[in-house]
mmCIF file of C-alpha atoms in Angstrom:
data_model
loop_
_atom_site.group_PDB
_atom_site.id
_atom_site.type_symbol
_atom_site.label_atom_id
_atom_site.label_comp_id
_atom_site.label_asym_id
_atom_site.label_seq_id
_atom_site.Cartn_x
_atom_site.Cartn_y
_atom_site.Cartn_z
ATOM 1 C CA ALA A 1 45.691 -13.870 15.556
ATOM 2 C CA GLN A 2 46.488 -17.179 13.983
ATOM 3 C CA THR A 3 49.196 -19.399 15.418
ATOM 4 C CA VAL A 4 50.866 -22.620 14.330
ATOM 5 C CA THR A 5 52.479 -25.014 16.787
ATOM 6 C CA GLN A 6 54.873 -27.849 16.040
ATOM 7 C CA SER A 7 55.610 -29.584 19.334
ATOM 8 C CA GLN A 8 58.299 -31.968 18.069
ATOM 9 C CA PRO A 9 61.608 -30.151 17.517
ATOM 10 C CA GLU A 10 63.275 -33.375 16.320
ATOM 11 C CA MET A 11 62.124 -36.770 15.108
ATOM 12 C CA SER A 12 63.901 -39.864 13.892
ATOM 13 C CA VAL A 13 62.717 -42.738 11.707
ATOM 14 C CA GLN A 14 64.251 -45.872 10.260
ATOM 15 C CA GLU A 15 64.478 -46.132 6.517
ATOM 16 C CA ALA A 16 61.331 -47.753 5.040
ATOM 17 C CA GLU A 17 59.326 -47.073 8.200
ATOM 18 C CA THR A 18 56.470 -44.606 8.714
ATOM 19 C CA VAL A 19 56.663 -41.398 10.707
ATOM 20 C CA THR A 20 54.063 -38.797 11.668
ATOM 21 C CA LEU A 21 54.867 -35.141 12.281
ATOM 22 C CA SER A 22 52.409 -33.160 14.378
ATOM 23 C CA CYS A 23 51.008 -29.689 13.824
ATOM 24 C CA THR A 24 48.228 -27.794 15.537
ATOM 25 C CA TYR A 25 46.923 -24.357 14.720
ATOM 26 C CA ASP A 26 44.560 -21.777 16.070
ATOM 27 C CA THR A 27 42.240 -19.625 14.004
ATOM 28 C CA SER A 28 38.781 -18.111 13.981
ATOM 29 C CA GLU A 29 38.569 -18.156 10.183
ATOM 30 C CA SER A 30 36.415 -20.722 8.426
ATOM 31 C CA ASP A 31 38.203 -20.693 5.065
ATOM 32 C CA TYR A 32 41.910 -21.297 5.030
ATOM 33 C CA TYR A 33 44.687 -23.497 3.706
ATOM 34 C CA LEU A 34 47.297 -25.584 5.427
ATOM 35 C CA PHE A 35 50.687 -26.554 4.056
ATOM 36 C CA TRP A 36 53.670 -28.705 4.807
ATOM 37 C CA TYR A 37 57.009 -27.485 3.498
ATOM 38 C CA LYS A 38 60.283 -29.407 3.419
ATOM 39 C CA GLN A 39 63.656 -27.699 3.796
ATOM 40 C CA PRO A 40 66.593 -30.020 3.048
ATOM 41 C CA PRO A 41 70.230 -29.046 3.758
ATOM 42 C CA SER A 42 70.257 -27.211 0.416
ATOM 43 C CA ARG A 43 67.922 -24.694 2.149
ATOM 44 C CA GLN A 44 65.449 -24.666 -0.715
ATOM 45 C CA MET A 45 61.922 -24.723 0.706
ATOM 46 C CA ILE A 46 59.769 -27.236 -1.165
ATOM 47 C CA LEU A 47 55.994 -27.509 -0.937
ATOM 48 C CA VAL A 48 55.174 -31.072 0.119
ATOM 49 C CA ILE A 49 51.402 -31.021 0.444
ATOM 50 C CA ARG A 50 48.481 -28.613 0.620
ATOM 51 C CA GLN A 51 45.056 -28.965 2.259
ATOM 52 C CA GLU A 52 42.002 -26.785 1.736
ATOM 53 C CA ALA A 53 40.018 -26.451 4.944
ATOM 54 C CA TYR A 54 36.646 -26.818 3.255
ATOM 55 C CA LYS A 55 37.634 -30.224 1.879
ATOM 56 C CA GLN A 56 36.993 -33.090 4.255
ATOM 57 C CA GLN A 57 39.137 -35.518 2.292
ATOM 58 C CA ASN A 58 42.728 -35.684 3.460
ATOM 59 C CA ALA A 59 45.309 -34.653 0.869
ATOM 60 C CA THR A 60 47.855 -37.185 -0.364
ATOM 61 C CA GLU A 61 50.965 -36.872 -2.532
ATOM 62 C CA ASN A 62 52.627 -40.216 -3.188
ATOM 63 C CA ARG A 63 54.221 -41.284 0.127
ATOM 64 C CA PHE A 64 53.038 -38.145 1.916
ATOM 65 C CA SER A 65 49.574 -37.810 3.423
ATOM 66 C CA VAL A 66 47.910 -35.651 6.020
ATOM 67 C CA ASN A 67 45.447 -36.259 8.812
ATOM 68 C CA PHE A 68 43.358 -33.096 8.874
ATOM 69 C CA GLN A 69 41.095 -32.780 11.892
ATOM 70 C CA LYS A 70 39.332 -29.450 11.474
ATOM 71 C CA ALA A 71 37.427 -29.469 14.747
ATOM 72 C CA ALA A 72 40.582 -30.309 16.682
ATOM 73 C CA LYS A 73 42.637 -27.868 14.559
ATOM 74 C CA SER A 74 45.184 -30.545 13.901
ATOM 75 C CA PHE A 75 47.139 -31.149 10.693
ATOM 76 C CA SER A 76 49.687 -33.965 10.919
ATOM 77 C CA LEU A 77 51.944 -35.206 8.129
ATOM 78 C CA LYS A 78 52.533 -38.911 7.600
ATOM 79 C CA ILE A 79 55.537 -40.059 5.602
ATOM 80 C CA SER A 80 55.342 -43.683 4.527
ATOM 81 C CA ASP A 81 58.264 -45.844 3.395
ATOM 82 C CA SER A 82 60.744 -43.212 4.598
ATOM 83 C CA GLN A 83 63.763 -42.625 2.410
ATOM 84 C CA LEU A 84 67.152 -41.074 3.165
ATOM 85 C CA GLY A 85 66.180 -38.123 0.992
ATOM 86 C CA ASP A 86 63.295 -37.333 3.325
ATOM 87 C CA ALA A 87 65.748 -36.090 5.957
ATOM 88 C CA ALA A 88 65.037 -32.385 6.303
ATOM 89 C CA MET A 89 63.394 -29.685 8.375
ATOM 90 C CA TYR A 90 59.626 -29.773 7.964
ATOM 91 C CA PHE A 91 57.484 -26.692 8.475
ATOM 92 C CA CYS A 92 53.732 -26.575 8.920
ATOM 93 C CA ALA A 93 52.102 -23.359 7.647
ATOM 94 C CA TYR A 94 48.702 -21.682 7.715
ATOM 95 C CA GLY A 95 47.335 -19.434 4.968
ATOM 96 C CA GLY A 96 44.146 -17.473 5.498
ATOM 97 C CA ALA A 97 42.431 -14.341 4.321
ATOM 98 C CA THR A 98 45.456 -12.094 4.752
ATOM 99 C CA ASN A 99 47.626 -13.861 2.136
ATOM 100 C CA LYS A 100 50.450 -14.168 4.634
ATOM 101 C CA LEU A 101 51.647 -17.620 5.563
ATOM 102 C CA ILE A 102 52.203 -18.274 9.254
ATOM 103 C CA PHE A 103 54.789 -20.922 9.979
ATOM 104 C CA GLY A 104 55.462 -23.245 12.868
ATOM 105 C CA THR A 105 58.909 -23.592 14.406
ATOM 106 C CA GLY A 106 59.746 -26.703 12.410
ATOM 107 C CA THR A 107 60.531 -30.382 13.036
ATOM 108 C CA LEU A 108 63.947 -31.731 12.094
ATOM 109 C CA LEU A 109 63.533 -35.244 10.700
ATOM 110 C CA ALA A 110 66.444 -37.659 10.674
ATOM 111 C CA VAL A 111 66.232 -40.863 8.639
ATOM 112 C CA GLN A 112 68.396 -43.734 9.891
ATOM 113 C CA PRO A 113 69.705 -46.263 7.332
ATOM 114 C CA ASP B 1 58.431 -23.357 -13.091
ATOM 115 C CA VAL B 2 58.398 -20.151 -11.132
ATOM 116 C CA LYS B 3 61.830 -19.187 -10.047
ATOM 117 C CA VAL B 4 62.716 -16.936 -7.139
ATOM 118 C CA THR B 5 66.340 -15.872 -7.134
ATOM 119 C CA GLN B 6 68.175 -14.347 -4.219
ATOM 120 C CA SER B 7 71.307 -12.560 -5.291
ATOM 121 C CA SER B 8 73.638 -13.854 -2.582
ATOM 122 C CA ARG B 9 73.861 -17.207 -0.859
ATOM 123 C CA TYR B 10 76.250 -16.003 1.837
ATOM 124 C CA LEU B 11 77.058 -12.486 3.005
ATOM 125 C CA VAL B 12 79.363 -11.157 5.694
ATOM 126 C CA LYS B 13 78.911 -7.524 6.680
ATOM 127 C CA ARG B 14 80.228 -5.253 9.396
ATOM 128 C CA THR B 15 78.147 -3.680 12.154
ATOM 129 C CA GLY B 16 76.706 -0.369 11.022
ATOM 130 C CA GLU B 17 76.864 -1.121 7.299
ATOM 131 C CA LYS B 18 73.814 -0.630 5.084
ATOM 132 C CA VAL B 19 72.951 -4.003 3.597
ATOM 133 C CA PHE B 20 70.822 -4.788 0.553
ATOM 134 C CA LEU B 21 69.336 -8.242 -0.015
ATOM 135 C CA GLU B 22 67.897 -8.653 -3.483
ATOM 136 C CA CYS B 23 65.140 -10.980 -4.642
ATOM 137 C CA VAL B 24 63.821 -11.438 -8.173
ATOM 138 C CA GLN B 25 60.929 -13.609 -9.376
ATOM 139 C CA ASP B 26 60.204 -14.437 -12.988
ATOM 140 C CA MET B 27 56.518 -15.334 -13.057
ATOM 141 C CA ASP B 28 54.661 -12.032 -12.700
ATOM 142 C CA HIS B 29 53.554 -12.712 -9.120
ATOM 143 C CA GLU B 30 51.886 -9.813 -7.340
ATOM 144 C CA ASN B 31 52.856 -10.867 -3.843
ATOM 145 C CA MET B 32 56.364 -10.973 -2.450
ATOM 146 C CA PHE B 33 57.610 -11.621 1.062
ATOM 147 C CA TRP B 34 60.723 -11.461 3.201
ATOM 148 C CA TYR B 35 61.091 -13.890 6.100
ATOM 149 C CA ARG B 36 63.793 -14.391 8.629
ATOM 150 C CA GLN B 37 64.604 -17.950 9.769
ATOM 151 C CA ASP B 38 66.238 -18.642 13.129
ATOM 152 C CA PRO B 39 66.674 -21.975 14.943
ATOM 153 C CA GLY B 40 63.763 -22.701 17.258
ATOM 154 C CA LEU B 41 61.789 -19.708 15.985
ATOM 155 C CA GLY B 42 60.759 -20.911 12.542
ATOM 156 C CA LEU B 43 60.083 -18.345 9.842
ATOM 157 C CA ARG B 44 59.045 -14.872 10.893
ATOM 158 C CA LEU B 45 57.631 -12.339 8.454
ATOM 159 C CA ILE B 46 59.584 -9.098 8.121
ATOM 160 C CA TYR B 47 57.796 -7.277 5.290
ATOM 161 C CA PHE B 48 55.566 -8.100 2.378
ATOM 162 C CA SER B 49 54.285 -6.395 -0.745
ATOM 163 C CA TYR B 50 51.069 -6.871 -2.704
ATOM 164 C CA ASP B 51 52.026 -4.679 -5.634
ATOM 165 C CA VAL B 52 54.635 -2.333 -6.975
ATOM 166 C CA LYS B 53 55.484 0.438 -4.531
ATOM 167 C CA MET B 54 53.216 -1.103 -1.913
ATOM 168 C CA LYS B 55 54.585 -2.583 1.276
ATOM 169 C CA GLU B 56 53.282 -3.697 4.627
ATOM 170 C CA LYS B 57 55.022 -4.504 7.859
ATOM 171 C CA GLY B 58 55.128 -8.050 9.045
ATOM 172 C CA ASP B 59 55.742 -9.282 12.553
ATOM 173 C CA ILE B 60 59.348 -8.126 12.999
ATOM 174 C CA PRO B 61 59.968 -5.019 10.814
ATOM 175 C CA GLU B 62 62.214 -3.136 13.239
ATOM 176 C CA GLY B 63 65.614 -2.398 11.748
ATOM 177 C CA TYR B 64 64.508 -3.273 8.215
ATOM 178 C CA SER B 65 62.968 -1.529 5.243
ATOM 179 C CA VAL B 66 61.984 -2.723 1.771
ATOM 180 C CA SER B 67 61.770 -1.455 -1.768
ATOM 181 C CA ARG B 68 59.639 -2.651 -4.653
ATOM 182 C CA GLU B 69 60.141 -0.412 -7.663
ATOM 183 C CA LYS B 70 59.404 -3.154 -10.198
ATOM 184 C CA LYS B 71 56.979 -6.035 -9.940
ATOM 185 C CA GLU B 72 59.653 -8.708 -10.210
ATOM 186 C CA ARG B 73 62.094 -7.308 -7.671
ATOM 187 C CA PHE B 74 61.730 -6.985 -3.900
ATOM 188 C CA SER B 75 64.676 -5.722 -1.894
ATOM 189 C CA LEU B 76 65.246 -5.982 1.840
ATOM 190 C CA ILE B 77 67.371 -3.239 3.383
ATOM 191 C CA LEU B 78 69.137 -3.333 6.698
ATOM 192 C CA GLU B 79 69.640 0.355 7.412
ATOM 193 C CA SER B 80 72.443 -0.169 9.939
ATOM 194 C CA ALA B 81 73.335 -3.822 10.345
ATOM 195 C CA SER B 82 73.643 -5.186 13.854
ATOM 196 C CA THR B 83 74.884 -8.535 15.142
ATOM 197 C CA ASN B 84 71.341 -9.566 16.146
ATOM 198 C CA GLN B 85 70.422 -9.452 12.460
ATOM 199 C CA THR B 86 72.719 -12.377 11.768
ATOM 200 C CA SER B 87 70.282 -14.893 10.330
ATOM 201 C CA MET B 88 68.959 -16.733 7.287
ATOM 202 C CA TYR B 89 66.768 -14.558 5.087
ATOM 203 C CA LEU B 90 64.218 -16.137 2.775
ATOM 204 C CA CYS B 91 62.353 -14.405 -0.029
ATOM 205 C CA ALA B 92 59.096 -15.818 -1.411
ATOM 206 C CA SER B 93 56.466 -14.944 -3.965
ATOM 207 C CA SER B 94 52.877 -15.994 -4.608
ATOM 208 C CA LEU B 95 50.138 -15.415 -7.128
ATOM 209 C CA ILE B 96 46.996 -16.484 -5.351
ATOM 210 C CA ALA B 97 46.038 -14.915 -2.067
ATOM 211 C CA GLY B 98 46.352 -17.434 0.751
ATOM 212 C CA GLY B 99 45.688 -20.710 -0.996
ATOM 213 C CA GLY B 100 48.429 -21.046 -3.530
ATOM 214 C CA GLY B 101 51.305 -21.290 -1.153
ATOM 215 C CA TYR B 102 54.651 -19.696 -1.790
ATOM 216 C CA THR B 103 57.604 -20.248 -4.055
ATOM 217 C CA PHE B 104 60.800 -19.618 -2.129
ATOM 218 C CA GLY B 105 64.277 -18.511 -3.013
ATOM 219 C CA SER B 106 67.211 -20.532 -1.710
ATOM 220 C CA GLY B 107 67.987 -18.111 1.084
ATOM 221 C CA THR B 108 70.766 -15.714 2.043
ATOM 222 C CA ARG B 109 72.767 -16.503 5.142
ATOM 223 C CA LEU B 110 73.849 -13.142 6.521
ATOM 224 C CA THR B 111 76.534 -12.800 9.168
ATOM 225 C CA VAL B 112 77.071 -9.399 10.789
ATOM 226 C CA VAL B 113 80.412 -9.061 12.546
#
């Protein structure tokens, strides 16, 4: 069975600085997708970034980028130029052949002004 | 934009009550999901549905059932609410198996007293 592990329950970053959130996963599938979701205090889950496992190039979305290491089964999220609005819970998720997303336990990111 | 609407943002129910959590999506998605979110545990899948009248158990189905009579509506039922079902419940829908990610509702925070 697939698993997703987020080993950092909480992180903190200064405004305008860069922070990296870690995620590792375990799977025997060769084709899959990885996601980072953001959940602000409003509770609305927002898709931040998506990576297809067969693509070697790391996905980027504006200030958000990933470091996808397929062999190491690692999928970290880098947030550059952190803003106060980035403060949220971040979830890493795995999507494979079953169509179910498997989520990690989340990392709560605080942004200090 | 796809919209997933959960009928209640907050609910307080008594132990032993039958509770219905409603979820409606407006974009003709085949797949719908119910997750439970608890601190330190992330999101855990309760039930999901690939089509009308079809349902499959997720990782924690005990104490819950679901109904999908119409494509756009997916209901979660707590047959006899208990205090350990106090939690945040998130509904999601998706079109593409695995790779498309989910669109989430804004969650229902249920308290069972």
